[in-house]
Amino acid sequence: MKQILQLGRTGEIAVLDVPAPQLLPGCVLVRMAVSLVSAGTERASCEFASKNLVQKARARPDLVRDVLTKIRRDSVFSGVAAVRGRLDQPSALGYSSSGTVIAVGEGVTDLDVGDRVACAGASYAVHAEFACVPRLLVARIRPDSEVSFEEAAFTTLGAVALHGVRTADGKLGDTVAVIGLGLLGQLTVQILKVAGCRVLGMDIAAERAELALRLGADDVSTSREGLRDLCLQHSNGHGADAVVITAETGSSEPVDLAGEIARDRGVVVAVGTVGMDIQRKLYFEKELDFRISRSYGPGRYDSAYEQKGRDYPIGYVRWTETRNMEAFLHLLAAGKLDVKSLVTHRFPIERARGAYDLITGKMGHPFLGVLITYAEQAEASREVQLFGRGIAPVAAGEKSMAIGVLGAGDFAMSMLLPAIGQLRGVELIGVCAANGSHARHAAEKFGFRYCATEEQRVLNDPNVNTIVIATRHHLHAAQVLAALAAGKHIFCEKPLCLTEIELAEIVRAYAISGRDRLLMVGFNRRFAPMAVRMKEFFKQVQEPLALHYRVNAGFIGRDHWVNDPEQGGGRILGEVCHFVDFLTFLAGALPIEVQARSVASLDSYTDDNVIVSLRFADGSQGTISYLANGDRSYSKERVEVFGGGAVAVLEDFRRLELVRHCRKQTFRSRFRQDKGHRAELEAFAAAVHGQGEVPIPFDEIVSTTLATLRAVESRSSGRPVELDTAAFISSNLPPRRAVS
């Protein structure tokens, strides 16, 4: 399918062939008919992307601070890699569209194939021939309605305007001023008129002011002074009851003007993107109520609502973003709104670059409503063939490792795939991601033969003998099981799974596979050069070790997918597993008991601050202090090991101290932090090629996963939990067939 993408590094607009998206549970697959270009949002995106690196840094000092912190804590190379990764990723444009449902996902019961719908949401209702859209970001166009696809394409922007009007609390007979008469302002004017308000508008463009007058505004102006006079004239000298700002500017002048024209104790609502340096004296003396209207309404930016389909009860939240979309469609169907007069340009998707030349001013033509149109006969192919880069040189007698990758997110793009690309004897066959543009970008950047959005295409490809799994955590277990069933070698990023039931299924499937296929989890730290040196240092120690791993993890929001119990499983399962494996590696024995306690802190931190104690089979004791309430600029990881009259301290995988017999050796890595990502993949590849041992024994993978799962159990119960890895594995093996 064709999709409009903005290339991150240059800002160039491109129309590319990408695989059609997967149909996900709780979503519908829509064949697009029309999408609306948001001149304000998308122009700003184009302008930012076209800036050079220095200009971008000036525009986003917050991101610069993050990069500098990473450089100070990790290394220059890590900081540069983070910047490159962000700049390389293309952006999907668009968030307001309409089309026809061609497939319905699991859990969607109130929409059918063939329904005409309006779609909303950045990264969902994109400018593409097909889109997978969550149910609550879709509004059905009634079958008996004469609303066209062009009209319905305005629904998202209409919902924004409608929520702005609701936020302003405009009532029958109120005098309401609208500052900024672009698309959003024109829709706001009409909705206010439907609500029975007296509407005054202002825009510096005379043609837009005149259009608002034709569409129902009671009076308009093209100047501050003119709008001030109109507000006094139409309110008996009191001023506007409410002012809705729909302009788009970095200046705070619209907010100042709103304060001047509003009546005593009036309401000012910022809907558009404007500066908000509020003059205290002006707003204080009138006791004005300044409000922010958040996008299309309640539900916006709530992943539980938008992505998981958990609606708010109508008795508690009357107007959600979905119900605002439905209300806007109802107004269109009733003939109360005129959006046809707002359309100034139409571009078929093949010529979509012209739309962006228009809105960025390259054409020098006036515009308002700019639409992208799509052909009805477009095919929803979930695969795009590309030219591969060929096979890396293979030494005589060496086997090839033919790789299929599932997942093309940030970690895969910045760390995993670059490391795989440096391996010998590797052939990159296919890459699959739910998002077609991400799959295409990964395939082009690293030289895969094809990209796809259907994982079975990669799993069942006879040319692929190795599956690399880099998807979100909740998908790992099912994909591991599918890859084992398909007879593939597997490299799975941590964690292996999120429940003991899943772990038991993997143990069983691995046994059935005959164990002639490798299964490895991405516990990279044990492969780091300094970690290997640290392990070697304690090789001759015959007594149990005392191990402490301190992790300054940093805070991430509760709405981050890692903290989502259903997708990420939380930070213990998603991240602490790394450190359990590392201590297991150093101890050289499996854990037999685990206890975890949360460190009481702010509510938002408590689940992320945990102390995990491990007892190992050889008597070694390990402690992991995983903390989210520290300062990110401080070192992230520190490991201390004591035993046999020796001490080892590893600081952030950049500095290692080894002390024995009063002699200290210090090893430093000045420029590049090495946590073992490349070395783990080299070890895995060597094993696949038959030239090396299994990098991590299967029982250690099971033990680390089981210990981490039971750490979660221990934190909840407050008691230590025992674990017997051998018993767990044996109890989950398939029954042996009787020999006759």
XYZ file of C-alpha atoms in Angstrom, residues 9-679:
671
model
C 16.791 13.261 8.879
C 15.852 15.589 6.004
C 12.176 16.337 6.587
C 11.444 15.287 3.011
C 7.913 14.072 2.269
C 7.840 10.708 0.502
C 5.066 8.449 -0.769
C 6.335 4.893 -0.281
C 5.049 1.365 -0.732
C 4.827 -0.237 2.698
C 3.104 -3.413 3.937
C -0.522 -2.947 4.968
C -0.908 -2.978 8.772
C -1.810 -5.995 10.864
C -5.375 -6.238 12.116
C -4.945 -6.105 15.889
C -7.458 -7.129 18.574
C -9.867 -4.340 19.464
C -9.262 -2.609 16.128
C -10.742 -2.388 12.654
C -8.901 -2.370 9.345
C -10.076 0.510 7.181
C -9.637 1.114 3.469
C -9.154 4.870 3.339
C -11.168 7.057 1.004
C -10.148 10.562 2.110
C -7.848 12.053 4.736
C -7.508 15.650 5.855
C -4.172 17.440 6.028
C -3.929 19.402 9.261
C -2.214 22.546 8.038
C -1.137 23.699 11.499
C 0.108 20.433 13.004
C 1.635 18.987 9.850
C 3.219 22.236 8.716
C 4.890 22.557 12.116
C 6.143 18.985 11.816
C 7.566 19.647 8.338
C 9.246 22.849 9.444
C 10.863 21.168 12.453
C 12.060 18.151 10.456
C 13.636 20.384 7.796
C 15.806 22.205 10.366
C 19.475 21.327 10.676
C 20.780 19.694 13.855
C 21.681 22.993 15.528
C 18.256 24.480 14.780
C 16.543 21.378 16.115
C 18.622 21.592 19.268
C 17.553 25.195 19.784
C 13.911 24.275 19.231
C 14.012 21.292 21.642
C 16.407 22.076 24.513
C 14.699 19.371 26.593
C 15.928 16.678 24.198
C 19.406 18.196 24.166
C 19.542 17.885 27.956
C 18.550 14.209 27.716
C 21.297 13.525 25.172
C 23.954 15.327 27.227
C 22.927 13.351 30.314
C 23.282 10.103 28.358
C 26.708 11.147 27.069
C 27.947 11.996 30.570
C 26.599 8.792 32.093
C 27.216 6.287 29.300
C 29.479 7.516 26.501
C 29.718 9.805 23.497
C 28.939 6.865 21.233
C 25.748 6.067 23.140
C 24.587 9.668 22.876
C 25.344 9.839 19.159
C 23.541 6.530 18.578
C 20.474 7.830 20.406
C 20.396 10.989 18.277
C 20.882 9.071 15.045
C 18.177 6.594 15.976
C 15.654 9.341 16.567
C 16.587 11.253 13.420
C 16.494 8.179 11.190
C 12.970 7.048 12.026
C 10.369 8.222 9.483
C 7.172 9.792 10.785
C 3.673 8.814 9.715
C 1.611 11.937 9.077
C -2.114 12.447 9.400
C -4.750 11.971 12.100
C -8.171 12.604 10.530
C -9.625 10.366 7.830
C -12.604 8.385 6.564
C -13.128 5.113 4.753
C -14.703 1.675 4.762
C -14.180 -1.158 7.240
C -12.711 -4.200 5.470
C -11.933 -6.345 8.535
C -12.957 -6.394 12.194
C -10.596 -7.385 14.986
C -11.265 -9.634 17.950
C -13.460 -7.971 20.562
C -15.131 -5.468 18.223
C -18.840 -6.309 18.129
C -20.581 -3.116 17.034
C -18.942 -2.559 13.645
C -19.179 -4.717 10.539
C -17.283 -5.119 7.289
C -18.666 -2.567 4.842
C -19.453 0.102 7.444
C -18.417 3.622 6.500
C -16.453 5.256 9.305
C -14.529 8.342 10.365
C -11.137 7.689 11.992
C -8.986 9.661 14.409
C -5.601 9.533 16.046
C -1.981 10.275 15.239
C -0.219 7.050 14.149
C -3.619 5.467 13.486
C -5.700 7.578 11.065
C -2.625 8.222 8.949
C -2.339 9.266 5.316
C -2.261 5.739 3.890
C -4.398 3.487 1.738
C -5.140 1.257 4.728
C -5.074 1.821 8.480
C -5.591 -0.264 11.601
C -7.540 1.914 14.021
C -8.622 1.132 17.620
C -12.374 0.897 18.063
C -12.756 4.001 20.250
C -10.982 6.103 17.633
C -13.597 5.185 15.051
C -17.072 6.693 14.608
C -19.643 5.026 12.380
C -21.292 7.070 9.637
C -24.955 6.148 9.810
C -26.069 4.123 6.757
C -29.063 6.401 6.212
C -26.819 9.466 6.293
C -25.803 11.373 3.182
C -22.517 12.433 4.762
C -19.767 12.003 2.170
C -16.276 10.648 2.819
C -14.892 14.146 2.195
C -17.129 15.603 4.873
C -16.418 12.760 7.303
C -12.672 13.302 6.886
C -13.129 16.503 8.947
C -14.458 14.560 11.954
C -11.293 14.550 14.085
C -10.783 18.271 13.662
C -14.508 18.724 14.235
C -14.242 16.835 17.525
C -11.377 19.138 18.564
C -13.561 22.176 17.835
C -16.531 20.603 19.608
C -14.502 19.865 22.729
C -13.194 23.429 22.679
C -16.758 24.742 22.623
C -17.718 22.436 25.499
C -14.660 23.585 27.466
C -15.730 27.217 26.922
C -19.169 26.295 28.289
C -20.862 28.465 25.671
C -24.604 28.760 26.328
C -27.619 29.918 24.394
C -27.382 33.702 23.987
C -23.731 34.000 25.061
C -21.382 36.257 23.133
C -18.327 34.237 22.137
C -15.262 35.487 20.267
C -13.125 33.182 18.119
C -9.521 34.255 17.513
C -8.052 32.547 14.443
C -10.263 31.500 11.543
C -8.361 28.669 9.948
C -10.001 25.243 9.651
C -10.386 24.848 13.402
C -11.731 28.371 13.801
C -14.263 27.963 10.967
C -15.613 24.769 12.514
C -15.739 26.409 15.956
C -17.746 29.351 14.592
C -20.338 27.029 13.080
C -20.656 24.833 16.180
C -21.117 27.908 18.386
C -23.891 29.114 16.097
C -25.611 25.735 16.344
C -25.402 26.126 20.146
C -27.257 29.449 19.917
C -24.364 31.773 20.658
C -23.642 35.190 19.195
C -20.312 34.615 17.438
C -17.629 37.154 16.623
C -14.523 36.174 14.692
C -11.099 37.593 14.013
C -8.323 36.640 11.580
C -5.640 38.760 9.948
C -6.502 37.133 6.579
C -9.480 39.016 5.130
C -10.635 36.071 2.990
C -10.888 33.831 6.064
C -12.807 36.478 7.984
C -15.223 36.826 5.068
C -15.681 33.040 4.870
C -16.566 32.906 8.576
C -19.159 35.605 7.986
C -20.707 33.547 5.167
C -20.718 30.444 7.370
C -22.670 32.082 10.181
C -20.513 34.437 12.236
C -22.465 37.474 13.415
C -19.564 39.807 12.775
C -15.855 39.591 11.989
C -12.726 41.691 12.078
C -9.182 41.559 10.764
C -7.571 43.530 13.598
C -7.242 43.489 17.386
C -8.884 46.853 17.724
C -11.760 45.834 15.475
C -12.469 42.678 17.496
C -12.299 44.650 20.745
C -14.892 47.089 19.429
C -17.151 44.291 18.160
C -17.131 42.563 21.546
C -18.189 45.778 23.296
C -20.876 46.529 20.697
C -22.472 43.069 20.876
C -22.398 42.766 24.676
C -23.707 46.111 25.863
C -20.169 47.129 26.736
C -19.433 44.133 28.982
C -17.145 42.092 26.715
C -17.332 38.516 25.464
C -18.682 35.820 27.783
C -16.091 33.450 26.387
C -13.118 33.631 24.024
C -11.955 30.583 22.083
C -8.404 30.817 20.725
C -7.991 28.653 17.615
C -4.949 30.462 16.225
C -1.566 28.799 15.807
C 1.427 30.921 16.814
C 4.296 30.876 19.254
C 3.317 34.371 20.356
C 1.175 35.067 23.441
C -0.602 37.959 21.718
C -3.838 35.959 21.230
C -3.936 35.235 24.981
C -3.389 38.922 25.741
C -6.116 39.910 23.294
C -8.497 37.362 24.796
C -7.940 38.866 28.237
C -8.719 42.344 26.900
C -11.992 41.443 25.171
C -13.416 39.029 27.786
C -15.950 40.314 30.297
C -15.415 40.271 34.044
C -15.084 36.617 35.206
C -15.290 35.417 31.622
C -13.738 32.260 30.199
C -10.731 32.036 27.872
C -10.022 28.693 26.182
C -6.815 27.812 24.319
C -7.606 25.257 21.632
C -4.870 26.090 19.141
C -1.143 25.968 19.808
C -0.297 29.421 21.128
C 2.132 31.013 23.555
C 0.744 31.145 27.087
C 2.670 33.852 28.911
C -0.363 35.188 30.738
C -0.399 38.795 31.937
C -1.273 38.334 35.576
C -2.618 41.855 36.137
C -4.996 41.606 33.187
C -6.360 38.189 34.164
C -6.293 38.860 37.908
C -8.306 42.066 37.826
C -11.071 40.453 35.780
C -10.762 37.102 37.609
C -10.713 35.366 34.248
C -10.898 31.599 33.937
C -8.137 30.380 31.588
C -8.664 26.843 30.317
C -6.798 24.433 28.067
C -8.867 22.304 25.715
C -7.124 18.952 25.320
C -7.555 17.684 21.790
C -10.775 15.813 20.986
C -11.965 15.280 24.555
C -11.796 12.856 27.504
C -9.983 9.679 26.552
C -7.270 11.449 24.584
C -3.777 10.351 25.661
C -5.253 7.587 27.861
C -3.844 4.328 26.501
C -6.417 2.268 28.386
C -9.161 4.159 26.544
C -7.640 4.593 23.111
C -5.616 1.409 22.695
C -7.457 -1.062 24.910
C -11.000 0.134 24.272
C -11.982 0.772 27.902
C -14.735 3.333 27.527
C -15.783 5.743 30.259
C -19.347 5.219 31.572
C -21.630 7.791 30.003
C -23.140 8.592 33.398
C -19.755 9.878 34.559
C -18.186 11.188 31.341
C -20.890 12.368 28.971
C -18.658 13.535 26.135
C -15.641 11.384 25.360
C -13.552 11.830 22.228
C -15.549 9.067 20.512
C -18.884 10.607 21.438
C -17.618 13.989 20.260
C -16.782 12.409 16.901
C -20.244 10.875 16.717
C -21.842 14.194 17.634
C -19.945 15.972 14.872
C -21.099 13.381 12.330
C -24.659 13.880 13.570
C -24.384 17.636 12.976
C -23.109 16.953 9.464
C -25.955 14.537 8.770
C -28.490 17.088 10.020
C -27.087 19.708 7.665
C -26.127 22.000 10.553
C -22.508 22.347 9.418
C -20.951 23.225 6.071
C -17.490 21.723 5.569
C -17.673 21.533 1.779
C -16.984 25.268 1.636
C -13.770 24.700 3.571
C -12.184 22.430 0.936
C -9.748 24.299 -1.288
C -7.490 21.536 -2.631
C -7.552 17.797 -3.352
C -4.501 15.652 -4.070
C -4.424 11.938 -4.936
C -1.930 10.174 -2.692
C 0.470 9.684 -5.614
C 0.861 13.488 -5.792
C 0.723 14.111 -2.047
C 4.042 15.976 -1.968
C 2.210 18.829 -3.663
C -0.068 19.119 -0.623
C 2.934 19.740 1.614
C 4.495 22.181 -0.813
C 1.184 24.012 -0.533
C 0.837 24.121 3.260
C 4.511 25.006 3.809
C 4.188 28.008 1.493
C 6.398 26.738 -1.346
C 3.581 27.269 -3.859
C 2.604 30.675 -2.514
C -1.116 29.917 -2.929
C -3.816 30.469 -0.296
C -5.409 27.294 1.101
C -7.688 26.028 3.821
C -9.023 22.469 3.648
C -6.499 20.185 1.903
C -7.611 16.596 1.245
C -5.716 13.448 0.248
C -7.750 10.983 -1.826
C -7.238 7.248 -2.342
C -8.058 4.776 -5.109
C -10.776 2.222 -4.371
C -8.834 -0.621 -5.992
C -5.780 -0.404 -3.717
C -4.525 -3.798 -2.528
C -3.822 -4.528 1.121
C -0.602 -6.476 0.561
C 1.216 -7.243 3.804
C 4.596 -7.702 2.193
C 6.951 -5.528 0.160
C 9.914 -7.060 -1.643
C 13.164 -5.104 -1.545
C 16.636 -5.580 -2.916
C 18.859 -7.068 -0.224
C 22.469 -6.124 0.367
C 23.664 -9.688 -0.265
C 25.368 -12.093 2.085
C 28.347 -11.235 4.264
C 31.527 -13.147 3.328
C 31.463 -16.692 4.673
C 34.614 -18.660 5.441
C 35.050 -22.137 4.007
C 32.918 -24.699 5.806
C 30.908 -22.067 7.623
C 27.127 -22.364 7.764
C 24.882 -19.428 6.981
C 22.488 -17.980 9.535
C 19.378 -16.769 7.681
C 17.544 -14.322 9.909
C 13.939 -13.227 10.156
C 13.221 -10.439 12.641
C 9.987 -9.772 14.510
C 9.835 -6.173 15.742
C 11.440 -2.943 14.568
C 11.156 -0.660 17.593
C 13.738 1.638 19.138
C 15.902 -1.072 20.715
C 15.947 -3.216 17.594
C 16.854 -0.248 15.395
C 19.461 1.333 17.657
C 21.188 -1.707 19.158
C 20.108 -5.144 17.985
C 20.026 -4.797 14.200
C 23.270 -2.783 13.944
C 25.019 -5.526 15.932
C 23.489 -8.276 13.764
C 24.615 -6.403 10.663
C 28.250 -6.764 11.750
C 28.116 -10.559 12.056
C 29.822 -12.877 9.595
C 27.883 -15.577 7.811
C 24.531 -13.845 8.237
C 21.833 -13.379 5.642
C 19.036 -10.933 6.430
C 15.856 -12.330 4.902
C 12.740 -10.623 6.284
C 11.661 -8.166 8.961
C 8.149 -7.929 10.350
C 6.533 -5.163 12.394
C 2.916 -4.290 13.083
C 3.593 -0.853 11.624
C 4.349 -1.101 7.904
C 6.450 2.066 7.784
C 8.683 0.788 10.596
C 9.106 -2.549 8.818
C 10.022 -0.812 5.553
C 12.515 1.519 7.247
C 14.250 -1.379 9.014
C 14.396 -3.429 5.827
C 15.908 -0.598 3.796
C 18.365 0.508 6.437
C 19.810 -2.933 7.178
C 19.369 -4.673 3.837
C 16.591 -7.257 4.317
C 15.097 -8.914 1.256
C 11.542 -8.055 2.251
C 9.440 -6.400 4.925
C 6.070 -7.580 6.193
C 3.395 -6.920 8.797
C 2.263 -10.536 9.183
C 4.566 -12.513 11.462
C 3.592 -15.856 9.927
C 5.268 -14.715 6.704
C 8.608 -14.669 8.517
C 7.975 -17.601 10.854
C 6.996 -19.920 8.008
C 9.575 -18.721 5.495
C 11.648 -21.782 4.483
C 14.585 -19.470 3.720
C 14.711 -18.382 7.383
C 16.398 -20.643 9.920
C 16.745 -18.143 12.778
C 14.089 -15.921 14.342
C 15.064 -12.780 16.268
C 12.263 -11.551 18.544
C 12.333 -7.865 19.500
C 8.643 -7.108 20.011
C 6.861 -5.918 23.131
C 7.079 -8.260 26.088
C 3.560 -9.707 26.000
C 4.188 -11.129 22.521
C 7.409 -12.984 23.326
C 6.002 -16.264 24.641
C 3.602 -16.859 21.748
C 6.277 -15.975 19.196
C 8.844 -18.245 20.850
C 6.337 -21.107 20.795
C 5.513 -20.444 17.134
C 9.204 -20.320 16.192
C 9.896 -23.588 18.044
C 6.985 -25.209 16.227
C 8.422 -23.952 12.930
C 11.799 -25.520 13.729
C 13.793 -22.275 13.943
C 16.696 -21.149 16.083
C 15.518 -18.346 18.374
C 17.089 -15.242 19.809
C 14.483 -13.579 22.052
C 15.067 -10.221 23.697
C 14.331 -10.286 27.414
C 12.036 -11.210 29.034
C 11.273 -14.698 27.763
C 7.680 -14.535 28.996
C 5.399 -12.874 31.556
C 3.801 -15.812 33.413
C 4.760 -19.215 34.805
C 2.121 -20.803 32.586
C 3.892 -19.403 29.536
C 7.252 -20.545 30.886
C 5.891 -24.072 31.380
C 4.604 -24.108 27.783
C 8.026 -23.024 26.501
C 9.789 -25.744 28.519
C 7.414 -28.322 27.039
C 7.759 -27.017 23.471
C 11.546 -26.875 23.752
C 11.633 -30.518 24.845
C 9.338 -31.547 21.984
C 11.569 -29.709 19.500
C 14.278 -32.208 20.361
C 16.550 -29.424 21.606
C 18.310 -29.430 18.263
C 17.372 -25.790 17.908
C 18.964 -23.019 19.940
C 16.869 -20.893 22.248
C 18.613 -17.846 23.670
C 17.395 -14.825 25.612
C 19.103 -11.461 25.270
C 20.845 -11.353 28.646
C 23.728 -9.410 27.147
C 25.558 -8.223 30.248
C 27.207 -11.559 30.953
C 28.953 -11.247 27.547
C 30.456 -7.806 28.201
C 34.295 -7.888 28.129
C 34.569 -6.511 31.664
C 31.987 -9.027 32.905
C 33.999 -11.903 31.439
C 37.159 -10.538 33.089
C 35.286 -10.202 36.394
C 34.070 -13.811 36.194
C 37.584 -15.044 35.423
C 38.944 -13.124 38.431
C 36.846 -15.269 40.824
C 37.447 -18.539 38.963
C 39.704 -19.998 41.665
C 37.536 -18.888 44.608
C 36.040 -21.943 46.298
C 33.727 -20.198 48.773
C 30.311 -18.553 48.266
C 30.301 -15.002 46.933
C 28.564 -11.913 48.217
C 27.169 -9.942 45.272
C 25.454 -6.582 45.096
C 24.005 -4.991 41.958
C 22.794 -1.385 42.255
C 20.710 -0.012 39.388
C 19.896 3.699 39.124
C 17.073 2.913 36.688
C 15.390 6.312 36.500
C 11.694 7.067 36.572
C 9.349 6.252 33.725
C 5.674 7.201 33.756
C 2.925 4.849 34.823
C 1.498 5.119 31.311
C 4.689 3.765 29.712
C 4.041 0.396 28.045
C 6.730 -1.313 30.161
C 4.654 -0.523 33.259
C 1.493 -1.852 31.640
C 0.834 -5.261 33.278
C -0.651 -6.559 30.036
C 2.060 -5.396 27.606
C 5.259 -4.892 29.546
C 4.619 -6.836 32.736
C 6.264 -4.181 34.888
C 9.894 -3.347 35.450
C 10.781 -6.406 37.543
C 9.829 -8.787 34.742
C 10.997 -6.449 31.996
C 14.328 -5.275 33.397
C 15.322 -6.863 36.714
C 15.632 -10.202 34.890
C 18.847 -8.805 33.350
C 20.455 -8.455 36.760
C 19.222 -11.801 38.085
C 20.939 -13.446 35.118
C 24.137 -11.481 35.664
C 24.420 -12.512 39.328
C 23.644 -16.114 38.331
C 26.481 -15.902 35.813
C 28.937 -14.572 38.399
C 27.881 -17.017 41.130
C 28.073 -19.980 38.773
C 25.034 -21.496 40.486
C 21.265 -21.320 40.117
C 19.113 -19.308 42.554
C 17.084 -21.400 45.008
C 15.294 -18.632 46.912
C 14.173 -15.111 46.116
C 12.679 -12.339 48.201
C 11.609 -8.911 46.976
C 10.488 -5.848 48.889
C 9.313 -2.497 47.583
C 10.957 0.631 48.947
C 8.203 2.949 50.137
C 8.303 6.207 48.204
C 5.967 8.412 46.235
C 3.024 6.429 44.892
C 4.293 6.706 41.332
C 7.688 5.274 42.334
C 6.823 2.468 44.757
C 6.488 -0.357 42.234
C 9.754 0.676 40.560
C 11.842 0.749 43.759
C 12.569 -2.799 44.791
C 15.245 -4.707 46.698
C 15.628 -8.301 45.506
C 17.570 -10.840 47.580
C 18.762 -14.065 45.998
C 20.146 -17.213 47.619
C 22.099 -19.485 45.279
C 22.631 -23.239 45.378
C 26.324 -22.864 46.284
C 25.557 -20.586 49.244
C 26.279 -17.311 47.442
C 24.045 -14.388 48.334
C 23.009 -11.676 45.908
C 21.194 -8.393 46.302
C 19.725 -6.253 43.535
C 18.775 -2.676 44.412
C 16.630 -1.524 41.525
C 15.762 2.131 42.086
C 13.797 4.715 40.127
C 14.047 7.606 42.581
C 17.621 8.682 41.898
C 19.205 11.291 39.658
C 19.605 10.121 36.053
C 22.932 11.930 35.679
C 24.548 9.563 38.210
C 25.996 6.232 37.067
C 23.324 3.719 36.149
C 24.813 0.374 37.216
C 27.361 -0.709 39.814
C 28.267 -4.294 40.708
C 30.313 -5.254 43.779
C 31.512 -8.797 44.452
C 33.320 -10.058 47.564
C 34.796 -13.509 48.110
C 37.984 -15.479 48.711
C 39.856 -12.451 49.951
C 39.139 -10.545 46.746
C 36.930 -7.658 45.688
C 35.686 -6.637 42.252
C 33.777 -3.459 41.426
C 32.253 -2.830 37.993
C 31.036 0.710 37.327
C 28.634 1.168 34.411
C 30.581 -1.314 32.260
C 33.185 1.408 31.742
C 35.472 0.875 34.732
C 36.485 -2.349 36.484
C 38.543 -2.623 39.693
C 39.981 -5.952 40.783
C 41.595 -6.115 44.232
C 43.493 -9.069 45.753
C 46.462 -9.270 48.136
C 46.472 -5.469 48.490
C 47.036 -5.077 44.765
C 44.519 -3.292 42.589
C 44.076 -3.557 38.850
C 41.929 -1.011 37.051
C 40.523 -1.363 33.555
C 38.794 1.503 31.779
C 36.813 2.029 28.596
C 37.072 5.739 27.903
C 34.975 6.167 24.777
C 32.549 3.304 24.379
C 30.416 1.556 26.964
C 30.224 -2.148 26.109
C 27.379 -4.090 27.705
C 27.969 -7.150 25.574
C 25.320 -6.760 22.867
C 27.653 -7.580 20.014
C 29.452 -10.352 21.882
